[in-house]
Amino acid sequence: MRQALLEAQQAASEDEVPVGAVLVAQDGTVLAKAHNRTIALSDPTAHAEILALRAASRALRNYRLVKTTLYVTIEPCIMCMGALLQARVARIVFGAKDPKSGAAGSRYNLATDTGLNHTIDVQAGLLEKECGDLIQDFFRAKRSTARRQY
């Protein structure tokens, strides 16, 4: 999760929403690291989780990422959970919950929906304070800047 936090800090330094993700193989090998790049890439799907899945899939030459664990600083959204389910990721470990759009237990729970053809084990709250503080500080600064402009 510390590597995911470093990725999130990189996103913040690029004025992107500070979310970082690291995908790890069963043996602990880091397969991919990524951070949000929606603004830089002009791509609404360029979330950290999606970019990490894409990089790992290219590296492994396989769209199935079985027996992997994704570490991500913020609870994945619906789009990212859908991609993680399609990739057959085994486990997600996230830092801070996202009560507005989290899809791994806070708002929705796609990870354990038995109507889907795959489920994902979820662990919430790893380095929760650090992850939550990073994103809250980012948006607090954005709101402060916006107020000063008017």
mmCIF file with all atom_site columns, C-alpha atoms in Angstrom:
data_model
loop_
_atom_site.group_PDB
_atom_site.id
_atom_site.type_symbol
_atom_site.label_atom_id
_atom_site.label_alt_id
_atom_site.label_comp_id
_atom_site.label_asym_id
_atom_site.label_entity_id
_atom_site.label_seq_id
_atom_site.pdbx_PDB_ins_code
_atom_site.Cartn_x
_atom_site.Cartn_y
_atom_site.Cartn_z
_atom_site.occupancy
_atom_site.B_iso_or_equiv
_atom_site.pdbx_formal_charge
_atom_site.auth_seq_id
_atom_site.auth_comp_id
_atom_site.auth_asym_id
_atom_site.auth_atom_id
_atom_site.pdbx_PDB_model_num
ATOM 1   C CA . MET A 1 1   ? 0.000   0.000   0.000   1.00 0.00 ? 1   MET A CA 1
ATOM 2   C CA . ARG A 1 2   ? 2.950   2.306   0.555   1.00 0.00 ? 2   ARG A CA 1
ATOM 3   C CA . GLN A 1 3   ? 3.785   2.007   -3.156  1.00 0.00 ? 3   GLN A CA 1
ATOM 4   C CA . ALA A 1 4   ? 0.173   2.823   -4.011  1.00 0.00 ? 4   ALA A CA 1
ATOM 5   C CA . LEU A 1 5   ? 0.412   5.908   -1.799  1.00 0.00 ? 5   LEU A CA 1
ATOM 6   C CA . LEU A 1 6   ? 3.536   7.003   -3.676  1.00 0.00 ? 6   LEU A CA 1
ATOM 7   C CA . GLU A 1 7   ? 1.594   6.646   -6.926  1.00 0.00 ? 7   GLU A CA 1
ATOM 8   C CA . ALA A 1 8   ? -1.271  8.693   -5.471  1.00 0.00 ? 8   ALA A CA 1
ATOM 9   C CA . GLN A 1 9   ? 1.171   11.419  -4.423  1.00 0.00 ? 9   GLN A CA 1
ATOM 10  C CA . GLN A 1 10  ? 2.516   11.450  -7.978  1.00 0.00 ? 10  GLN A CA 1
ATOM 11  C CA . ALA A 1 11  ? -1.036  11.933  -9.266  1.00 0.00 ? 11  ALA A CA 1
ATOM 12  C CA . ALA A 1 12  ? -1.520  14.873  -6.904  1.00 0.00 ? 12  ALA A CA 1
ATOM 13  C CA . SER A 1 13  ? 1.722   16.440  -8.119  1.00 0.00 ? 13  SER A CA 1
ATOM 14  C CA . GLU A 1 14  ? 0.309   16.203  -11.661 1.00 0.00 ? 14  GLU A CA 1
ATOM 15  C CA . ASP A 1 15  ? -2.944  17.848  -10.480 1.00 0.00 ? 15  ASP A CA 1
ATOM 16  C CA . GLU A 1 16  ? -4.836  14.571  -10.924 1.00 0.00 ? 16  GLU A CA 1
ATOM 17  C CA . VAL A 1 17  ? -7.149  13.123  -8.285  1.00 0.00 ? 17  VAL A CA 1
ATOM 18  C CA . PRO A 1 18  ? -4.665  11.354  -6.000  1.00 0.00 ? 18  PRO A CA 1
ATOM 19  C CA . VAL A 1 19  ? -5.410  7.669   -6.390  1.00 0.00 ? 19  VAL A CA 1
ATOM 20  C CA . GLY A 1 20  ? -2.676  5.093   -6.750  1.00 0.00 ? 20  GLY A CA 1
ATOM 21  C CA . ALA A 1 21  ? -2.797  1.375   -7.463  1.00 0.00 ? 21  ALA A CA 1
ATOM 22  C CA . VAL A 1 22  ? -0.319  -1.506  -7.413  1.00 0.00 ? 22  VAL A CA 1
ATOM 23  C CA . LEU A 1 23  ? -1.120  -4.950  -8.811  1.00 0.00 ? 23  LEU A CA 1
ATOM 24  C CA . VAL A 1 24  ? 0.831   -7.822  -7.236  1.00 0.00 ? 24  VAL A CA 1
ATOM 25  C CA . ALA A 1 25  ? 1.189   -11.470 -8.256  1.00 0.00 ? 25  ALA A CA 1
ATOM 26  C CA . GLN A 1 26  ? 0.611   -14.294 -5.817  1.00 0.00 ? 26  GLN A CA 1
ATOM 27  C CA . ASP A 1 27  ? 4.365   -14.566 -5.157  1.00 0.00 ? 27  ASP A CA 1
ATOM 28  C CA . GLY A 1 28  ? 4.599   -10.855 -4.279  1.00 0.00 ? 28  GLY A CA 1
ATOM 29  C CA . THR A 1 29  ? 6.018   -9.690  -7.607  1.00 0.00 ? 29  THR A CA 1
ATOM 30  C CA . VAL A 1 30  ? 4.797   -6.219  -8.561  1.00 0.00 ? 30  VAL A CA 1
ATOM 31  C CA . LEU A 1 31  ? 3.140   -6.562  -11.964 1.00 0.00 ? 31  LEU A CA 1
ATOM 32  C CA . ALA A 1 32  ? 2.114   -2.935  -12.436 1.00 0.00 ? 32  ALA A CA 1
ATOM 33  C CA . LYS A 1 33  ? 1.869   0.439   -10.701 1.00 0.00 ? 33  LYS A CA 1
ATOM 34  C CA . ALA A 1 34  ? -0.288  3.339   -11.811 1.00 0.00 ? 34  ALA A CA 1
ATOM 35  C CA . HIS A 1 35  ? -1.994  6.528   -10.730 1.00 0.00 ? 35  HIS A CA 1
ATOM 36  C CA . ASN A 1 36  ? -4.962  8.470   -12.023 1.00 0.00 ? 36  ASN A CA 1
ATOM 37  C CA . ARG A 1 37  ? -4.289  10.152  -15.374 1.00 0.00 ? 37  ARG A CA 1
ATOM 38  C CA . THR A 1 38  ? -7.775  11.105  -16.583 1.00 0.00 ? 38  THR A CA 1
ATOM 39  C CA . ILE A 1 39  ? -6.800  14.731  -17.228 1.00 0.00 ? 39  ILE A CA 1
ATOM 40  C CA . ALA A 1 40  ? -3.393  14.069  -18.794 1.00 0.00 ? 40  ALA A CA 1
ATOM 41  C CA . LEU A 1 41  ? -4.796  11.419  -21.128 1.00 0.00 ? 41  LEU A CA 1
ATOM 42  C CA . SER A 1 42  ? -8.191  13.098  -21.698 1.00 0.00 ? 42  SER A CA 1
ATOM 43  C CA . ASP A 1 43  ? -9.657  9.717   -20.851 1.00 0.00 ? 43  ASP A CA 1
ATOM 44  C CA . PRO A 1 44  ? -12.449 9.198   -18.318 1.00 0.00 ? 44  PRO A CA 1
ATOM 45  C CA . THR A 1 45  ? -11.381 5.556   -17.954 1.00 0.00 ? 45  THR A CA 1
ATOM 46  C CA . ALA A 1 46  ? -7.773  6.373   -17.003 1.00 0.00 ? 46  ALA A CA 1
ATOM 47  C CA . HIS A 1 47  ? -8.274  5.552   -13.333 1.00 0.00 ? 47  HIS A CA 1
ATOM 48  C CA . ALA A 1 48  ? -5.300  4.083   -11.471 1.00 0.00 ? 48  ALA A CA 1
ATOM 49  C CA . GLU A 1 49  ? -6.926  0.651   -11.281 1.00 0.00 ? 49  GLU A CA 1
ATOM 50  C CA . ILE A 1 50  ? -7.671  0.493   -15.009 1.00 0.00 ? 50  ILE A CA 1
ATOM 51  C CA . LEU A 1 51  ? -4.177  1.662   -15.958 1.00 0.00 ? 51  LEU A CA 1
ATOM 52  C CA . ALA A 1 52  ? -2.619  -0.945  -13.651 1.00 0.00 ? 52  ALA A CA 1
ATOM 53  C CA . LEU A 1 53  ? -4.798  -3.684  -15.191 1.00 0.00 ? 53  LEU A CA 1
ATOM 54  C CA . ARG A 1 54  ? -3.825  -2.602  -18.700 1.00 0.00 ? 54  ARG A CA 1
ATOM 55  C CA . ALA A 1 55  ? -0.102  -2.551  -17.906 1.00 0.00 ? 55  ALA A CA 1
ATOM 56  C CA . ALA A 1 56  ? -0.160  -5.940  -16.171 1.00 0.00 ? 56  ALA A CA 1
ATOM 57  C CA . SER A 1 57  ? -2.213  -7.513  -18.958 1.00 0.00 ? 57  SER A CA 1
ATOM 58  C CA . ARG A 1 58  ? 0.275   -6.251  -21.554 1.00 0.00 ? 58  ARG A CA 1
ATOM 59  C CA . ALA A 1 59  ? 3.237   -7.493  -19.514 1.00 0.00 ? 59  ALA A CA 1
ATOM 60  C CA . LEU A 1 60  ? 1.704   -10.931 -18.981 1.00 0.00 ? 60  LEU A CA 1
ATOM 61  C CA . ARG A 1 61  ? 0.128   -11.050 -22.435 1.00 0.00 ? 61  ARG A CA 1
ATOM 62  C CA . ASN A 1 62  ? -3.102  -12.176 -20.805 1.00 0.00 ? 62  ASN A CA 1
ATOM 63  C CA . TYR A 1 63  ? -6.310  -10.371 -19.962 1.00 0.00 ? 63  TYR A CA 1
ATOM 64  C CA . ARG A 1 64  ? -6.925  -12.735 -17.041 1.00 0.00 ? 64  ARG A CA 1
ATOM 65  C CA . LEU A 1 65  ? -5.021  -11.674 -13.957 1.00 0.00 ? 65  LEU A CA 1
ATOM 66  C CA . VAL A 1 66  ? -5.893  -14.596 -11.707 1.00 0.00 ? 66  VAL A CA 1
ATOM 67  C CA . LYS A 1 67  ? -4.344  -14.967 -8.255  1.00 0.00 ? 67  LYS A CA 1
ATOM 68  C CA . THR A 1 68  ? -3.420  -11.278 -8.154  1.00 0.00 ? 68  THR A CA 1
ATOM 69  C CA . THR A 1 69  ? -4.022  -8.649  -5.496  1.00 0.00 ? 69  THR A CA 1
ATOM 70  C CA . LEU A 1 70  ? -4.705  -5.006  -6.218  1.00 0.00 ? 70  LEU A CA 1
ATOM 71  C CA . TYR A 1 71  ? -3.640  -2.466  -3.619  1.00 0.00 ? 71  TYR A CA 1
ATOM 72  C CA . VAL A 1 72  ? -5.428  0.850   -4.161  1.00 0.00 ? 72  VAL A CA 1
ATOM 73  C CA . THR A 1 73  ? -5.590  3.951   -2.002  1.00 0.00 ? 73  THR A CA 1
ATOM 74  C CA . ILE A 1 74  ? -9.326  4.555   -2.431  1.00 0.00 ? 74  ILE A CA 1
ATOM 75  C CA . GLU A 1 75  ? -12.186 2.086   -2.759  1.00 0.00 ? 75  GLU A CA 1
ATOM 76  C CA . PRO A 1 76  ? -12.753 1.314   -6.449  1.00 0.00 ? 76  PRO A CA 1
ATOM 77  C CA . CYS A 1 77  ? -15.707 2.801   -8.323  1.00 0.00 ? 77  CYS A CA 1
ATOM 78  C CA . ILE A 1 78  ? -18.268 0.804   -10.315 1.00 0.00 ? 78  ILE A CA 1
ATOM 79  C CA . MET A 1 79  ? -16.257 1.040   -13.542 1.00 0.00 ? 79  MET A CA 1
ATOM 80  C CA . CYS A 1 80  ? -13.067 -0.162  -11.901 1.00 0.00 ? 80  CYS A CA 1
ATOM 81  C CA . MET A 1 81  ? -14.820 -2.959  -10.016 1.00 0.00 ? 81  MET A CA 1
ATOM 82  C CA . GLY A 1 82  ? -16.312 -4.155  -13.299 1.00 0.00 ? 82  GLY A CA 1
ATOM 83  C CA . ALA A 1 83  ? -12.855 -4.267  -14.879 1.00 0.00 ? 83  ALA A CA 1
ATOM 84  C CA . LEU A 1 84  ? -11.365 -6.025  -11.837 1.00 0.00 ? 84  LEU A CA 1
ATOM 85  C CA . LEU A 1 85  ? -14.105 -8.647  -12.000 1.00 0.00 ? 85  LEU A CA 1
ATOM 86  C CA . GLN A 1 86  ? -13.555 -9.157  -15.735 1.00 0.00 ? 86  GLN A CA 1
ATOM 87  C CA . ALA A 1 87  ? -9.810  -9.566  -15.152 1.00 0.00 ? 87  ALA A CA 1
ATOM 88  C CA . ARG A 1 88  ? -10.508 -12.138 -12.412 1.00 0.00 ? 88  ARG A CA 1
ATOM 89  C CA . VAL A 1 89  ? -8.416  -10.334 -9.816  1.00 0.00 ? 89  VAL A CA 1
ATOM 90  C CA . ALA A 1 90  ? -8.542  -12.442 -6.643  1.00 0.00 ? 90  ALA A CA 1
ATOM 91  C CA . ARG A 1 91  ? -8.229  -9.768  -3.980  1.00 0.00 ? 91  ARG A CA 1
ATOM 92  C CA . ILE A 1 92  ? -8.512  -6.028  -3.468  1.00 0.00 ? 92  ILE A CA 1
ATOM 93  C CA . VAL A 1 93  ? -6.933  -4.204  -0.559  1.00 0.00 ? 93  VAL A CA 1
ATOM 94  C CA . PHE A 1 94  ? -7.919  -0.555  -0.309  1.00 0.00 ? 94  PHE A CA 1
ATOM 95  C CA . GLY A 1 95  ? -7.174  2.285   2.047   1.00 0.00 ? 95  GLY A CA 1
ATOM 96  C CA . ALA A 1 96  ? -10.045 4.728   2.392   1.00 0.00 ? 96  ALA A CA 1
ATOM 97  C CA . LYS A 1 97  ? -13.713 4.072   1.754   1.00 0.00 ? 97  LYS A CA 1
ATOM 98  C CA . ASP A 1 98  ? -15.623 6.066   -0.837  1.00 0.00 ? 98  ASP A CA 1
ATOM 99  C CA . PRO A 1 99  ? -19.148 6.460   0.563   1.00 0.00 ? 99  PRO A CA 1
ATOM 100 C CA . LYS A 1 100 ? -20.362 8.338   -2.533  1.00 0.00 ? 100 LYS A CA 1
ATOM 101 C CA . SER A 1 101 ? -19.326 5.902   -5.266  1.00 0.00 ? 101 SER A CA 1
ATOM 102 C CA . GLY A 1 102 ? -17.394 3.020   -3.746  1.00 0.00 ? 102 GLY A CA 1
ATOM 103 C CA . ALA A 1 103 ? -18.305 -0.333  -5.276  1.00 0.00 ? 103 ALA A CA 1
ATOM 104 C CA . ALA A 1 104 ? -16.435 -2.668  -2.938  1.00 0.00 ? 104 ALA A CA 1
ATOM 105 C CA . GLY A 1 105 ? -18.770 -2.371  0.022   1.00 0.00 ? 105 GLY A CA 1
ATOM 106 C CA . SER A 1 106 ? -19.431 1.289   0.858   1.00 0.00 ? 106 SER A CA 1
ATOM 107 C CA . ARG A 1 107 ? -22.099 2.341   -1.626  1.00 0.00 ? 107 ARG A CA 1
ATOM 108 C CA . TYR A 1 108 ? -22.338 -0.803  -3.753  1.00 0.00 ? 108 TYR A CA 1
ATOM 109 C CA . ASN A 1 109 ? -20.836 -4.241  -3.316  1.00 0.00 ? 109 ASN A CA 1
ATOM 110 C CA . LEU A 1 110 ? -19.982 -5.748  -6.670  1.00 0.00 ? 110 LEU A CA 1
ATOM 111 C CA . ALA A 1 111 ? -17.111 -7.754  -5.193  1.00 0.00 ? 111 ALA A CA 1
ATOM 112 C CA . THR A 1 112 ? -19.388 -10.321 -3.572  1.00 0.00 ? 112 THR A CA 1
ATOM 113 C CA . ASP A 1 113 ? -22.367 -10.205 -5.924  1.00 0.00 ? 113 ASP A CA 1
ATOM 114 C CA . THR A 1 114 ? -23.089 -13.889 -6.512  1.00 0.00 ? 114 THR A CA 1
ATOM 115 C CA . GLY A 1 115 ? -25.097 -13.034 -9.620  1.00 0.00 ? 115 GLY A CA 1
ATOM 116 C CA . LEU A 1 116 ? -21.786 -12.337 -11.364 1.00 0.00 ? 116 LEU A CA 1
ATOM 117 C CA . ASN A 1 117 ? -19.427 -15.053 -12.548 1.00 0.00 ? 117 ASN A CA 1
ATOM 118 C CA . HIS A 1 118 ? -16.554 -14.048 -10.238 1.00 0.00 ? 118 HIS A CA 1
ATOM 119 C CA . THR A 1 119 ? -16.194 -12.660 -6.738  1.00 0.00 ? 119 THR A CA 1
ATOM 120 C CA . ILE A 1 120 ? -13.284 -10.798 -5.196  1.00 0.00 ? 120 ILE A CA 1
ATOM 121 C CA . ASP A 1 121 ? -12.044 -10.883 -1.614  1.00 0.00 ? 121 ASP A CA 1
ATOM 122 C CA . VAL A 1 122 ? -11.898 -7.364  -0.202  1.00 0.00 ? 122 VAL A CA 1
ATOM 123 C CA . GLN A 1 123 ? -9.904  -5.916  2.666   1.00 0.00 ? 123 GLN A CA 1
ATOM 124 C CA . ALA A 1 124 ? -10.665 -2.325  3.580   1.00 0.00 ? 124 ALA A CA 1
ATOM 125 C CA . GLY A 1 125 ? -8.823  0.146   5.745   1.00 0.00 ? 125 GLY A CA 1
ATOM 126 C CA . LEU A 1 126 ? -5.113  -0.512  5.159   1.00 0.00 ? 126 LEU A CA 1
ATOM 127 C CA . LEU A 1 127 ? -3.369  2.824   5.847   1.00 0.00 ? 127 LEU A CA 1
ATOM 128 C CA . GLU A 1 128 ? -6.866  4.306   5.811   1.00 0.00 ? 128 GLU A CA 1
ATOM 129 C CA . LYS A 1 129 ? -5.923  7.589   7.474   1.00 0.00 ? 129 LYS A CA 1
ATOM 130 C CA . GLU A 1 130 ? -3.005  8.314   5.148   1.00 0.00 ? 130 GLU A CA 1
ATOM 131 C CA . CYS A 1 131 ? -5.043  7.425   2.065   1.00 0.00 ? 131 CYS A CA 1
ATOM 132 C CA . GLY A 1 132 ? -8.076  9.405   3.206   1.00 0.00 ? 132 GLY A CA 1
ATOM 133 C CA . ASP A 1 133 ? -6.047  12.430  4.258   1.00 0.00 ? 133 ASP A CA 1
ATOM 134 C CA . LEU A 1 134 ? -4.307  12.596  0.883   1.00 0.00 ? 134 LEU A CA 1
ATOM 135 C CA . ILE A 1 135 ? -7.508  12.786  -1.108  1.00 0.00 ? 135 ILE A CA 1
ATOM 136 C CA . GLN A 1 136 ? -9.300  15.055  1.381   1.00 0.00 ? 136 GLN A CA 1
ATOM 137 C CA . ASP A 1 137 ? -6.377  17.484  1.425   1.00 0.00 ? 137 ASP A CA 1
ATOM 138 C CA . PHE A 1 138 ? -6.322  17.491  -2.385  1.00 0.00 ? 138 PHE A CA 1
ATOM 139 C CA . PHE A 1 139 ? -10.003 18.434  -2.670  1.00 0.00 ? 139 PHE A CA 1
ATOM 140 C CA . ARG A 1 140 ? -9.800  20.900  0.231   1.00 0.00 ? 140 ARG A CA 1
ATOM 141 C CA . ALA A 1 141 ? -7.017  22.728  -1.639  1.00 0.00 ? 141 ALA A CA 1
ATOM 142 C CA . LYS A 1 142 ? -9.066  22.646  -4.866  1.00 0.00 ? 142 LYS A CA 1
ATOM 143 C CA . ARG A 1 143 ? -12.081 24.186  -3.115  1.00 0.00 ? 143 ARG A CA 1
ATOM 144 C CA . SER A 1 144 ? -9.894  26.823  -1.477  1.00 0.00 ? 144 SER A CA 1
ATOM 145 C CA . THR A 1 145 ? -8.340  27.784  -4.827  1.00 0.00 ? 145 THR A CA 1
ATOM 146 C CA . ALA A 1 146 ? -11.767 27.942  -6.468  1.00 0.00 ? 146 ALA A CA 1
ATOM 147 C CA . ARG A 1 147 ? -13.070 30.287  -3.750  1.00 0.00 ? 147 ARG A CA 1
ATOM 148 C CA . ARG A 1 148 ? -10.072 32.617  -4.145  1.00 0.00 ? 148 ARG A CA 1
ATOM 149 C CA . GLN A 1 149 ? -10.708 32.901  -7.877  1.00 0.00 ? 149 GLN A CA 1
ATOM 150 C CA . TYR A 1 150 ? -14.152 34.458  -7.344  1.00 0.00 ? 150 TYR A CA 1
#
